[in-house]
Amino acid sequence: MKFGSILAATVAAVVLAACGQSADTPSESEIVPNEGNEMAEPGSLSETPQGSDYVAPDFAKLSGYGEGWYISPGWPGEYPAGFVVLDEGVSVMGRSSPNPAAPQEIDCTLPQLANYQLWNNPRVSADELEFFVATKTFPVTLNQDAQIEYISDAGSMQMLNLKQGEQLNYLRYLGEGFAILSYAGIEYDINEAELMDVTDIQATKGQEDEWVRVTCADAAKAWLLYDEVVAVHGILPSPITGYGDASDITLDQVAGIRAEAEQNAALAASVGEGPVE
């Protein structure tokens, strides 16, 4: 499982398109159009790239996470996470069901140099990869009256007028500071910066489980949990090569990826040893 602040902007993501917002006006709040402040419609680079006839599975039903979790396709992040297989003959223990409580009963060998990142379209297509994230939801309480901007379905900025004590429900981090939150059963794309000073959002750390279904060397299908698989020897996080760009790696890249991972680990350890301010 992935623990940590969903507020971290270092892994900020592209705002996902069409988050199911209703056109109905919440009974306890007034939505005021913010004329003249148009915003481009959110992109979908953090969703699983598939053909136009692709129909995503019902990940909520498939995973069985239950209440208190928000299940959605793709992985969050302006540069979504991924992992690469550096060594030959690397095997991981996967699951037939994408739930941490399910047994890891599938011994899955992964091909050397494969990059399991949702922008790696040839790998996504060839291996029929499926990506989704399960986010533990939590309440966000207003500590004062506030007007909160959100992105409408049409891409314009509108205002949601909220009163002290009212609550939003945090559903999922998107990217570039944006997240999906719900109010009165309606989902909104909101920049977290709008909430920092007027809610208790900073008091809660989020939990995300990032799942991918892979095709093993023996053609079996297995669900892998990101935080588990990157702990396996011979597997490391995917290198970032460019926005929207990913591919399988080459043998020439392996040494450099290892070196960068070691540097990042050393930096993280040094930061962890320092004083907490």
CSV table of N, CA and C in Angstrom, one decimal, residues 84-90 108-116 123 127 214-217 234-235 248-249:
chain,number,residue,atom,x,y,z
A,84,VAL,N,10.3,-0.7,-14.1
A,84,VAL,CA,11.0,-1.4,-15.2
A,84,VAL,C,11.7,-2.6,-14.6
A,85,VAL,N,11.9,-3.6,-15.5
A,85,VAL,CA,12.5,-4.9,-15.1
A,85,VAL,C,14.0,-4.9,-15.7
A,86,LEU,N,14.9,-4.8,-14.8
A,86,LEU,CA,16.3,-4.6,-15.2
A,86,LEU,C,17.0,-5.9,-15.5
A,87,ASP,N,16.6,-7.0,-14.8
A,87,ASP,CA,17.4,-8.3,-14.9
A,87,ASP,C,16.6,-9.3,-15.6
A,88,GLU,N,17.2,-10.3,-16.1
A,88,GLU,CA,16.6,-11.5,-16.7
A,88,GLU,C,16.1,-12.4,-15.6
A,89,GLY,N,14.9,-13.0,-15.9
A,89,GLY,CA,14.3,-14.0,-15.0
A,89,GLY,C,13.8,-13.5,-13.7
A,90,VAL,N,13.4,-12.3,-13.7
A,90,VAL,CA,12.8,-11.7,-12.5
A,90,VAL,C,11.3,-12.2,-12.3
A,108,CYS,N,4.8,-14.9,-11.2
A,108,CYS,CA,4.8,-14.3,-12.5
A,108,CYS,C,6.1,-13.8,-12.9
A,109,THR,N,6.7,-14.4,-13.9
A,109,THR,CA,8.0,-14.0,-14.5
A,109,THR,C,7.7,-12.9,-15.5
A,110,LEU,N,8.5,-11.8,-15.3
A,110,LEU,CA,8.3,-10.6,-16.2
A,110,LEU,C,9.5,-10.5,-17.2
A,111,PRO,N,9.3,-10.0,-18.4
A,111,PRO,CA,10.4,-9.9,-19.4
A,111,PRO,C,11.4,-8.8,-19.0
A,112,GLN,N,12.6,-9.2,-19.2
A,112,GLN,CA,13.7,-8.2,-19.0
A,112,GLN,C,13.5,-7.0,-19.9
A,113,LEU,N,13.7,-5.8,-19.4
A,113,LEU,CA,13.7,-4.5,-20.0
A,113,LEU,C,12.3,-4.0,-20.3
A,114,ALA,N,11.3,-4.7,-19.8
A,114,ALA,CA,9.9,-4.2,-19.9
A,114,ALA,C,9.7,-3.0,-19.0
A,115,ASN,N,8.9,-2.0,-19.5
A,115,ASN,CA,8.6,-0.8,-18.8
A,115,ASN,C,7.1,-0.8,-18.6
A,116,TYR,N,6.6,-1.0,-17.4
A,116,TYR,CA,5.2,-1.1,-17.1
A,116,TYR,C,4.7,0.3,-16.7
A,123,ARG,N,3.6,-1.6,-25.0
A,123,ARG,CA,3.6,-2.6,-24.0
A,123,ARG,C,2.1,-2.7,-23.4
A,127,ASP,N,0.5,-6.5,-24.0
A,127,ASP,CA,0.3,-7.2,-22.8
A,127,ASP,C,-1.1,-7.0,-22.2
A,214,VAL,N,-0.8,-7.5,-15.4
A,214,VAL,CA,0.2,-7.8,-16.4
A,214,VAL,C,0.0,-9.2,-17.0
A,215,THR,N,0.7,-9.4,-18.1
A,215,THR,CA,0.8,-10.7,-18.7
A,215,THR,C,2.1,-11.3,-18.4
A,216,CYS,N,2.1,-12.5,-17.7
A,216,CYS,CA,3.4,-13.1,-17.3
A,216,CYS,C,4.0,-13.9,-18.5
A,217,ALA,N,5.2,-14.4,-18.3
A,217,ALA,CA,5.9,-15.1,-19.4
A,217,ALA,C,5.2,-16.3,-19.9
A,234,GLY,N,15.8,-6.3,-8.8
A,234,GLY,CA,15.8,-6.4,-10.2
A,234,GLY,C,14.7,-5.5,-10.8
A,235,ILE,N,13.9,-4.9,-10.0
A,235,ILE,CA,12.8,-4.0,-10.5
A,235,ILE,C,13.0,-2.6,-9.8
A,248,ASP,N,9.8,0.6,-23.6
A,248,ASP,CA,10.7,-0.3,-22.9
A,248,ASP,C,12.1,0.2,-22.9
A,249,ILE,N,12.9,-0.2,-21.9
A,249,ILE,CA,14.3,0.3,-21.8
A,249,ILE,C,15.2,-0.6,-22.7
